[in-house]
PDB file of C-alpha atoms in Angstrom:
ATOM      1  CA  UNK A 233     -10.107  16.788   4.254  1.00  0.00           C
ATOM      2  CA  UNK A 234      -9.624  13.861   1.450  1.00  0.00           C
ATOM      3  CA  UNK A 235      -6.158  13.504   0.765  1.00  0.00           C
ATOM      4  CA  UNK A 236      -5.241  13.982  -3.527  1.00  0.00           C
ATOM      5  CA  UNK A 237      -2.829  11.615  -3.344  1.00  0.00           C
ATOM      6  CA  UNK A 238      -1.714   8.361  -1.709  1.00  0.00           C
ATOM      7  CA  UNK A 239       1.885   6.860  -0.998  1.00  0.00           C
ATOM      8  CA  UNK A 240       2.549   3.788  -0.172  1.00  0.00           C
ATOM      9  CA  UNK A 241       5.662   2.889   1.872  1.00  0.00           C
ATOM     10  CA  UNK A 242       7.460  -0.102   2.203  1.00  0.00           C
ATOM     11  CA  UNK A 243       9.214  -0.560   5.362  1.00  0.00           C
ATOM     12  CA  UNK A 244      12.374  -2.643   5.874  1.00  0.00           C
ATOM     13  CA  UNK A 245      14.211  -3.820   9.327  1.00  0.00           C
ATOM     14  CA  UNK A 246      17.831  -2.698   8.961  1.00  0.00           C
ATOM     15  CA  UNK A 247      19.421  -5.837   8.380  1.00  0.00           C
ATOM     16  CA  UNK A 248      17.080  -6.383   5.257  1.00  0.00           C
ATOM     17  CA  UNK A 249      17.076  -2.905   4.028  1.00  0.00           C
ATOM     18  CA  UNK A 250      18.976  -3.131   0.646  1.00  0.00           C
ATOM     19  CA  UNK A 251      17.926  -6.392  -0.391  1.00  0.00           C
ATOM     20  CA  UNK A 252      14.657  -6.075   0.268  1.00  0.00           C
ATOM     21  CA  UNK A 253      15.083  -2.539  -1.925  1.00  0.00           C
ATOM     22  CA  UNK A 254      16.665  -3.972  -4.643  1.00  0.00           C
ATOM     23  CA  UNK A 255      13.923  -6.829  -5.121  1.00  0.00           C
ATOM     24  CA  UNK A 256      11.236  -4.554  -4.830  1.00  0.00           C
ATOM     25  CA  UNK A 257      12.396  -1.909  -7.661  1.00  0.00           C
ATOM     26  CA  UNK A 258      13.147  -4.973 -10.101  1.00  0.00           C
ATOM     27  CA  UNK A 259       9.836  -6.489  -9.745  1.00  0.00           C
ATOM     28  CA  UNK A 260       8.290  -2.867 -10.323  1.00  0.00           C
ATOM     29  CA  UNK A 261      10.997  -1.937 -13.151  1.00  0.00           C
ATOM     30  CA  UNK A 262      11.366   1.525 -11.321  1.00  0.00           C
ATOM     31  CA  UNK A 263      14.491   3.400 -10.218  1.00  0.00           C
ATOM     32  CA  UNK A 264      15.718   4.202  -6.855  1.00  0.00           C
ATOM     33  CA  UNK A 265      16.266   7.750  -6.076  1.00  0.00           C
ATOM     34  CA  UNK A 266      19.033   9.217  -4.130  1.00  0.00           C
ATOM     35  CA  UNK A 267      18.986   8.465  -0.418  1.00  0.00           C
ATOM     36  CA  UNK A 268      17.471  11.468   1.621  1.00  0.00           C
ATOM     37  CA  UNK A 269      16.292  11.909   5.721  1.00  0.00           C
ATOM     38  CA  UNK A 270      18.271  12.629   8.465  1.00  0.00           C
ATOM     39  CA  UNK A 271      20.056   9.327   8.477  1.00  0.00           C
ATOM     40  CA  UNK A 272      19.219   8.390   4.546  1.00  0.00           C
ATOM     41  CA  UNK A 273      16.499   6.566   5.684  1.00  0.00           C
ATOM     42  CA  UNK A 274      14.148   7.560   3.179  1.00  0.00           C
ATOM     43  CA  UNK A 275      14.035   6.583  -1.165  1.00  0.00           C
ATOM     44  CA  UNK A 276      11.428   6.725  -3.594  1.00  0.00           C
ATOM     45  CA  UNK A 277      11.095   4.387  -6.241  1.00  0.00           C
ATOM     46  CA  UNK A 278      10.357   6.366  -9.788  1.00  0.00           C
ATOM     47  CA  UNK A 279       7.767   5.294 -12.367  1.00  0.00           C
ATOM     48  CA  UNK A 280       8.696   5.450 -15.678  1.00  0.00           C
ATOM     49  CA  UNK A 281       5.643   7.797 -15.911  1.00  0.00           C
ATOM     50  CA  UNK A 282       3.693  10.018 -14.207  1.00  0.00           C
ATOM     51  CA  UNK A 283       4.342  10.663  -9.987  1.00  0.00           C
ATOM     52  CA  UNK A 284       5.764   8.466  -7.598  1.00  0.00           C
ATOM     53  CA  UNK A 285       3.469   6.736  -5.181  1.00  0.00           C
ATOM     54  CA  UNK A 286       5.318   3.933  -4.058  1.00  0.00           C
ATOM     55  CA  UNK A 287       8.918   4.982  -1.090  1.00  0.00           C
ATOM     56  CA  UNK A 288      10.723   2.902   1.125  1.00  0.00           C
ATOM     57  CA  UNK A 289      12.613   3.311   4.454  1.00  0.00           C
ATOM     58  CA  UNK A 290      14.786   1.943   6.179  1.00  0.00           C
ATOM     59  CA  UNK A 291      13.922   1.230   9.995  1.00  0.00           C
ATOM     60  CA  UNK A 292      15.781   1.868  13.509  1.00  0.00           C
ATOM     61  CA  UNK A 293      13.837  -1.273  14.832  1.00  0.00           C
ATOM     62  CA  UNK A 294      11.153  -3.604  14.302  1.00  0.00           C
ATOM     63  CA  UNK A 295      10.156  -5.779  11.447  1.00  0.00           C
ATOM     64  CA  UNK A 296       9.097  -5.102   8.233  1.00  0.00           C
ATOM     65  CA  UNK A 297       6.033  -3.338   7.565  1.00  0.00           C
ATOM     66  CA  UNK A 298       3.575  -1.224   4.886  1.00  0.00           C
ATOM     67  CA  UNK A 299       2.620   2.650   5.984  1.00  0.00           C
ATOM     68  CA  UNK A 300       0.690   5.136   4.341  1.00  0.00           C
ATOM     69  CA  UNK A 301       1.129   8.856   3.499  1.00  0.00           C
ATOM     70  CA  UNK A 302      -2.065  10.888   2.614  1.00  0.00           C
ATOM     71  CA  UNK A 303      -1.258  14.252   0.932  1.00  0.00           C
ATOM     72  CA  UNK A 304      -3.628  17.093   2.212  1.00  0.00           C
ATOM     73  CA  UNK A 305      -2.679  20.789   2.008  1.00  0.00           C
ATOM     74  CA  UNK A 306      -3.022  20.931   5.025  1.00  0.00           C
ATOM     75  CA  UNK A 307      -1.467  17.937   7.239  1.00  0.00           C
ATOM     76  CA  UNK A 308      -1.947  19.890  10.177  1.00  0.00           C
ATOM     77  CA  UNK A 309      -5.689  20.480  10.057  1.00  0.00           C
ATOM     78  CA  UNK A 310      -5.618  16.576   8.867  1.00  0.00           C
ATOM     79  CA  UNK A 311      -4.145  15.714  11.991  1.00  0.00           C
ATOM     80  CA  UNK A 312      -6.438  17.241  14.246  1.00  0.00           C
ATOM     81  CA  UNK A 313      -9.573  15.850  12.694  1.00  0.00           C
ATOM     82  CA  UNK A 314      -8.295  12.419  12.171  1.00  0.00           C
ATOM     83  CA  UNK A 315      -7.316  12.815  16.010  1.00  0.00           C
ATOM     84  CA  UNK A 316     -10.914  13.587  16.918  1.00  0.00           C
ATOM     85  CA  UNK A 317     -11.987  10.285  14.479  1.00  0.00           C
ATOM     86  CA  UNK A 318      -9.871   7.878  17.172  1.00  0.00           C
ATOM     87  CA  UNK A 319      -6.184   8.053  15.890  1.00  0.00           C
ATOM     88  CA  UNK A 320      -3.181   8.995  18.096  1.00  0.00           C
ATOM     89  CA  UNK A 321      -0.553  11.574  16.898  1.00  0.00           C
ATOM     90  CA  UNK A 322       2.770   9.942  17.275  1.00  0.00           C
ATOM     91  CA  UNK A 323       5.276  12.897  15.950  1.00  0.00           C
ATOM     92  CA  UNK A 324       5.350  16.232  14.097  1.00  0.00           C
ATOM     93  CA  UNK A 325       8.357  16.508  11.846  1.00  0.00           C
ATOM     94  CA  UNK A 326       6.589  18.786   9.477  1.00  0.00           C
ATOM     95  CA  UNK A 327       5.055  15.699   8.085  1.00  0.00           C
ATOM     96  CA  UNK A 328       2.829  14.297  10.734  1.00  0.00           C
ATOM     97  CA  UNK A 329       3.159  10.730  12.120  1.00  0.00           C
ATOM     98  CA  UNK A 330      -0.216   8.837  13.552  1.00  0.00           C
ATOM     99  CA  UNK A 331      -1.644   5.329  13.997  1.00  0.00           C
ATOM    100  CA  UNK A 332      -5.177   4.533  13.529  1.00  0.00           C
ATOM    101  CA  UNK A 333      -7.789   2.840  16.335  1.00  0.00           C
ATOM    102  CA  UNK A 334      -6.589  -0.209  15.380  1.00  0.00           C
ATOM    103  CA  UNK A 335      -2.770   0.524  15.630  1.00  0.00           C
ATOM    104  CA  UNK A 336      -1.945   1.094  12.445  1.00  0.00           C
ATOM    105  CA  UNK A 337       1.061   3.643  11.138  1.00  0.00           C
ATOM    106  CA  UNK A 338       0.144   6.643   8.342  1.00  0.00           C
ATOM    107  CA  UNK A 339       1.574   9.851   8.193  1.00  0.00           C
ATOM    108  CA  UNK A 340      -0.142  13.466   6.774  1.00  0.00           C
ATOM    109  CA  UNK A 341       1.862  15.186   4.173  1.00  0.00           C
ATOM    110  CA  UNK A 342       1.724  17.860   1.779  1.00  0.00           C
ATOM    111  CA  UNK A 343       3.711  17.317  -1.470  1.00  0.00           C
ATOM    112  CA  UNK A 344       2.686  16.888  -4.460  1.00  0.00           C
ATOM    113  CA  UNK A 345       1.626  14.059  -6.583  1.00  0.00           C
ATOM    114  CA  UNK A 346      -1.498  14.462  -9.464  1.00  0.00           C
ATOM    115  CA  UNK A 347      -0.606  12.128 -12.592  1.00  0.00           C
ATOM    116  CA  UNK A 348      -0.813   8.134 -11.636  1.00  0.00           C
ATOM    117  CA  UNK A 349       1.736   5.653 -13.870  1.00  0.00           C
ATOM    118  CA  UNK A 350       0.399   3.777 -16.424  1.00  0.00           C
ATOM    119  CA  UNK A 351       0.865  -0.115 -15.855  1.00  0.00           C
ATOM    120  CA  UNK A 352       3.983  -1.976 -16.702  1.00  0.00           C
ATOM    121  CA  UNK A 353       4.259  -3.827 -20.048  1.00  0.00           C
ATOM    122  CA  UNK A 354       5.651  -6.577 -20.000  1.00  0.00           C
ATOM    123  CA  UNK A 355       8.098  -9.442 -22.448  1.00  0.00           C
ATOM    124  CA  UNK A 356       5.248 -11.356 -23.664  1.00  0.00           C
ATOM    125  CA  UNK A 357       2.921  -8.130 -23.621  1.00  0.00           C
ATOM    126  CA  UNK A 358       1.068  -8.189 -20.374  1.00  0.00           C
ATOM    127  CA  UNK A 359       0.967  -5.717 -17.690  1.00  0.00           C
ATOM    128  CA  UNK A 360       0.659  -5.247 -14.072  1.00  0.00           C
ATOM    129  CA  UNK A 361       0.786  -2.432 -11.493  1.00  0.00           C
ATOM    130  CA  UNK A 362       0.848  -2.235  -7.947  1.00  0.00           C
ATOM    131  CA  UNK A 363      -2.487  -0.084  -7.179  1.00  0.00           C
ATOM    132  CA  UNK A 364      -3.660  -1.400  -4.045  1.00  0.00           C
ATOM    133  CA  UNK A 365      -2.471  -1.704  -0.194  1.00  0.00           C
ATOM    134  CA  UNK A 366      -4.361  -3.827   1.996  1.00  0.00           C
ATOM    135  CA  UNK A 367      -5.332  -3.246   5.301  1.00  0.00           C
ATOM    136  CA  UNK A 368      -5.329  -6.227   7.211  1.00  0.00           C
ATOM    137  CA  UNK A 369      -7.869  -5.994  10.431  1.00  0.00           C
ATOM    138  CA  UNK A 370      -8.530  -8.474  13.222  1.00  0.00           C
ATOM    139  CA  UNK A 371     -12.126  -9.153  13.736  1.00  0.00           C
ATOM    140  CA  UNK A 372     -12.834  -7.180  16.751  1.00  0.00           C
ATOM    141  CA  UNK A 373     -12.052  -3.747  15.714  1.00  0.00           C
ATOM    142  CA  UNK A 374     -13.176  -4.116  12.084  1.00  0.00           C
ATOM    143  CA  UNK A 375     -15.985  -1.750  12.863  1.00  0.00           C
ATOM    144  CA  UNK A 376     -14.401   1.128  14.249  1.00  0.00           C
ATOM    145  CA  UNK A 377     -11.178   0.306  11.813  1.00  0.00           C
ATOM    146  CA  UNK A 378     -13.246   0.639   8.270  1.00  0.00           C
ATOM    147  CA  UNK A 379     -15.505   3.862  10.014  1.00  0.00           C
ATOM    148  CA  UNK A 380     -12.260   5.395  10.510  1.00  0.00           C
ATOM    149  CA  UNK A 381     -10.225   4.965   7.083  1.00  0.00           C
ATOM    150  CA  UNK A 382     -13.611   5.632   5.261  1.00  0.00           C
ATOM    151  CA  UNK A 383     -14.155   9.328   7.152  1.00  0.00           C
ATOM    152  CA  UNK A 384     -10.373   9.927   6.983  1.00  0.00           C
ATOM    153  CA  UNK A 385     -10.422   9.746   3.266  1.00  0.00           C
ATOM    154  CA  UNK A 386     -14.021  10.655   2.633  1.00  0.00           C
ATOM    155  CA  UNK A 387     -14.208   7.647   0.113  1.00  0.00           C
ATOM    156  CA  UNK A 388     -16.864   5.387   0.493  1.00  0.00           C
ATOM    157  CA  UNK A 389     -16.743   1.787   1.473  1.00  0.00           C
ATOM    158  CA  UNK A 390     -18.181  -0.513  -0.796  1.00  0.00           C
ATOM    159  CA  UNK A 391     -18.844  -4.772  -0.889  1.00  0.00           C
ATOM    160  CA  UNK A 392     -16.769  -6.894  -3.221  1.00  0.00           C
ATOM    161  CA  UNK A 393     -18.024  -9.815  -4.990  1.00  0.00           C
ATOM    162  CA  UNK A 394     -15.475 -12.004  -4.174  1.00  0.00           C
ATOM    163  CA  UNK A 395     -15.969 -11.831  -0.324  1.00  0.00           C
ATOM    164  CA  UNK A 396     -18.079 -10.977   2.585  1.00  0.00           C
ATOM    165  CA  UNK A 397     -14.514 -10.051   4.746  1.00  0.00           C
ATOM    166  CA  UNK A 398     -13.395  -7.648   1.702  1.00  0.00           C
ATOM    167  CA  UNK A 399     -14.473  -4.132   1.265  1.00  0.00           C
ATOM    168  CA  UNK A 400     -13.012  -1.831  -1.071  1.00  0.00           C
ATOM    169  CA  UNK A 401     -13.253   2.129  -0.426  1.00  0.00           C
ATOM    170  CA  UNK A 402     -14.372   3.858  -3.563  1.00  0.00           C
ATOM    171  CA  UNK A 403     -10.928   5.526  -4.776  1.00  0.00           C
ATOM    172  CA  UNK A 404     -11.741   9.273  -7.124  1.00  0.00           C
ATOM    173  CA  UNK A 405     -10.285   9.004 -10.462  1.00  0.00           C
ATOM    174  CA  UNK A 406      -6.510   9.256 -10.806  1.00  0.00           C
ATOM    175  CA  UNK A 407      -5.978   8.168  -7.195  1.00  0.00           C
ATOM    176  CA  UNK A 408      -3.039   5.530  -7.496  1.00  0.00           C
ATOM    177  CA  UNK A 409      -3.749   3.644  -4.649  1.00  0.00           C
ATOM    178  CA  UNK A 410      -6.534   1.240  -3.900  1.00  0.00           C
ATOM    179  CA  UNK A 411      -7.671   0.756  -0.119  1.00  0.00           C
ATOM    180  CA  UNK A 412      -9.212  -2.337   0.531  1.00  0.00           C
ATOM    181  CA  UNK A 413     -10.402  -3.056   3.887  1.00  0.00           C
ATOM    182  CA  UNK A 414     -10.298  -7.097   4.971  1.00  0.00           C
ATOM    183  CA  UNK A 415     -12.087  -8.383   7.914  1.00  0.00           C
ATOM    184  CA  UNK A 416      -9.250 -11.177   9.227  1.00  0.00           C
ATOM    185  CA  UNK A 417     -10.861 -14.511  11.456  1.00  0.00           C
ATOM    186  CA  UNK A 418      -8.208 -13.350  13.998  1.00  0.00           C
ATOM    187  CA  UNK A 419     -10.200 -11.812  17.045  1.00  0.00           C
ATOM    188  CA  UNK A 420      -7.115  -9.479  18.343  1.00  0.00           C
ATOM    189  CA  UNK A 421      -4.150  -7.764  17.240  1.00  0.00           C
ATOM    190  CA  UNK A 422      -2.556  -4.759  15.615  1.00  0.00           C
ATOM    191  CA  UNK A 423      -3.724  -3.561  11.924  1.00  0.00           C
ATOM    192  CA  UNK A 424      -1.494  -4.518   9.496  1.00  0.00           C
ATOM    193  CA  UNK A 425      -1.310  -4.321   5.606  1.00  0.00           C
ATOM    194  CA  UNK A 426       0.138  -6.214   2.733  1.00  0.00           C
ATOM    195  CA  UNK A 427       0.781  -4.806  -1.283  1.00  0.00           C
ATOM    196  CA  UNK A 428      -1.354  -5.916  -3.900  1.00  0.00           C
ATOM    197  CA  UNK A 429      -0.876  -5.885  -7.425  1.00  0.00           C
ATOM    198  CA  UNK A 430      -3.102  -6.040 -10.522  1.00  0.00           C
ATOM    199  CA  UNK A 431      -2.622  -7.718 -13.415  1.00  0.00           C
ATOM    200  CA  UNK A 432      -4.114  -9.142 -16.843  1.00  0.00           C
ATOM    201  CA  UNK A 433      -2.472 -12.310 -16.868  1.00  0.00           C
ATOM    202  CA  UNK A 434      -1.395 -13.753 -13.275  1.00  0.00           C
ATOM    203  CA  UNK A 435       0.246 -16.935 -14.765  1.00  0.00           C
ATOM    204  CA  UNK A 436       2.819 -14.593 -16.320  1.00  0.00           C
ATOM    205  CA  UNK A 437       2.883 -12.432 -13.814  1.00  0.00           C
ATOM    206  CA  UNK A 438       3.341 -14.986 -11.315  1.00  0.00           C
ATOM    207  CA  UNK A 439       6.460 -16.864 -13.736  1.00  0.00           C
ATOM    208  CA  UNK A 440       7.813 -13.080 -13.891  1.00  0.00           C
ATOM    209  CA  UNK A 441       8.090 -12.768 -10.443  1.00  0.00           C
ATOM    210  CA  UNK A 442       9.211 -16.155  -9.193  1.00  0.00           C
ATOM    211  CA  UNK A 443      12.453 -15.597 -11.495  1.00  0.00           C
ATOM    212  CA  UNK A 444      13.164 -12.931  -9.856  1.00  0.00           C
ATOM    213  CA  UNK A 445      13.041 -14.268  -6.383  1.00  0.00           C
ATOM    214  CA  UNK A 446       8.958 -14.530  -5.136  1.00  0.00           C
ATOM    215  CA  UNK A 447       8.280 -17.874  -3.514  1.00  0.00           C
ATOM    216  CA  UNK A 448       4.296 -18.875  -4.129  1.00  0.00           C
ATOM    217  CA  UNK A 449       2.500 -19.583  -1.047  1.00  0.00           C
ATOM    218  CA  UNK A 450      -1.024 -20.245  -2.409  1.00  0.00           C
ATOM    219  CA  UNK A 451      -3.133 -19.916  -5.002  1.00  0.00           C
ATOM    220  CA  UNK A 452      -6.945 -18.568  -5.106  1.00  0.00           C
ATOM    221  CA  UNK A 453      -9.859 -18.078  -7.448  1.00  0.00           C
ATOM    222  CA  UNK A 454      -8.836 -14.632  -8.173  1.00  0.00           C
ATOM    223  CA  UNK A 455      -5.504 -13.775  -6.381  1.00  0.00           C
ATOM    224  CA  UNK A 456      -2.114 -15.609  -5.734  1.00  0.00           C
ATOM    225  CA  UNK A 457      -0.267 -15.487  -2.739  1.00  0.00           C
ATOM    226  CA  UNK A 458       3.539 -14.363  -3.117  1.00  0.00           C
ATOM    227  CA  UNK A 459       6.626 -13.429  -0.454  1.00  0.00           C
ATOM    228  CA  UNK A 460       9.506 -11.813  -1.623  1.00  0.00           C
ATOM    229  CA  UNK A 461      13.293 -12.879  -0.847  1.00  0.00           C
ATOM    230  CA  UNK A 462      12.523 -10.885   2.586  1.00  0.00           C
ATOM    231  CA  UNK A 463       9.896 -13.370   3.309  1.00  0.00           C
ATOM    232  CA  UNK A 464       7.541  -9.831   2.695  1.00  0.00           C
ATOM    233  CA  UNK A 465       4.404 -11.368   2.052  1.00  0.00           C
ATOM    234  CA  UNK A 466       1.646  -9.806  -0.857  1.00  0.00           C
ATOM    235  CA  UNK A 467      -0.848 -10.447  -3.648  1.00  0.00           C
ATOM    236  CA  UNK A 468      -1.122 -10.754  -7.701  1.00  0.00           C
ATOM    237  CA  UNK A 469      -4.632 -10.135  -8.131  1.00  0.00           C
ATOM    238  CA  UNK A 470      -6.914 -10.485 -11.119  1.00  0.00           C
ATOM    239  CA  UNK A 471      -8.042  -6.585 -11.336  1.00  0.00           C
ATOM    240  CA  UNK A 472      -7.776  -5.229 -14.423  1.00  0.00           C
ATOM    241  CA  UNK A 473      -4.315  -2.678 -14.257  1.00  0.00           C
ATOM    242  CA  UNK A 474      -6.262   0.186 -15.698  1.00  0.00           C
ATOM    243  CA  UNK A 475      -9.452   0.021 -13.386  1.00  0.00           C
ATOM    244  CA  UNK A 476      -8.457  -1.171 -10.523  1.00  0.00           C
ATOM    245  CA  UNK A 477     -11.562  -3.629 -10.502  1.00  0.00           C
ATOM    246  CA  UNK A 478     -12.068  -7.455 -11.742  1.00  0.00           C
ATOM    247  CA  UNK A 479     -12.873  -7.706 -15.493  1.00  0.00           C
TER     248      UNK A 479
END
């Protein structure tokens, strides 16, 4: 059961909550919606255009984090099967909470989401979206890891050009986020995931961030490493905005 859509959600310790909320819907230019949940835990942050894909929450413990919601029709069903392919249901709440083989939090859900945002335009006319979460596995359970997410999602993993520890699944058209699967050098240890964005001009992109609060950490052939004022740490990338892929 491929999930039509794919939210990502940014997850913020308590104490860094509305910061951390506030930086994230200036750098994207989108709203905040009211506060909903049982203990208004739970916003989205609203394109311009087209459906939201990117929601943040605020945590009862623990440190910041990324999770994922897949929208099936059926999150039920979805549970089950992903159950049988090695992940461990944590709660029902009508959405469904798991964590993969590796350790790694996603929920099943049903609403709806079909039209992805256009990219961001930018003073000085380029653009950037974020279209991409990255999951971030230790060496060890790569295997069973990337099996998993690619016969969760039915999309099929493919090799990147850039590098032998990155592997992109193959996203359908109009999905608005990217999974990219990297092999880390670290042997052990939870899966974890960072944001990526993409971008047409990551010199401007990186300027436009840094004024509003991103500290560089390094710079690569074809991405730049940022952390935001929560010390959240993520990725401009050269991908075109529209594709998803480098030019």
């Amino acid at each position: 059961m491929s999930p039509f859509w794919i939210t990502a959600f940014l997850d913020f310790a308590a104490d860094g909550h509305d910061d951390g909320v506030r930086y994230w819907s200036a750098v994207t230019g989108y709203d905040v919606s009211p506060r909903r949940g049982d203990a208004d835990e739970f916003a989205t942050l609203v394109p311009r255009d087209g459906d939201a894909f990117l929601r943040v929450q605020r945590l009862d413990g623990g440190a910041d984090r990324i999770h994922l919601d897949l929208h099936v029709p059926d999150p039920r069903a979805a549970a089950d099967r992903a159950v049988g392919l090695g992940a461990t249901e944590v709660a029902d709440h009508g959405y469904i909470v798991l964590t993969s083989p590796g350790g790694f939090t996603f929920c099943f859900v049903s609403h709806a989401g079909t039209t992805r945002p256009l990219p961001s335009t930018w003073p000085g006319g380029h653009s950037s979206l974020i279209d991409q979460v990255c999951l971030d596995i230790p060496a060890s359970s790569y295997d069973r890891e990337s099996l998993f997410w690619s016969e969760v999602t039915g999309w099929e993993e493919r090799g990147s050009t850039v590098s032998t520890d990155f592997h992109p699944l193959l996203r359908p058209a109009g999905h608005p986020v990217r999974l990219l699967l990297q092999r880390l050098h670290d042997p052990t240890g939870k899966v974890r995931a960072h944001i990526d964005w993409a971008t047409n001009d990551r010199a401007a992109e990186t300027e436009r961030q840094v004024g509003l609060g991103a500290t560089v950490l390094g710079t690569y052939s074809h991405w730049t490493v940022l952390a935001d004022p929560q010390d959240r740490v993520y990725c401009l990338t050269d991908r075109d905005p529209d594709t998803g892929v480098l030019p």
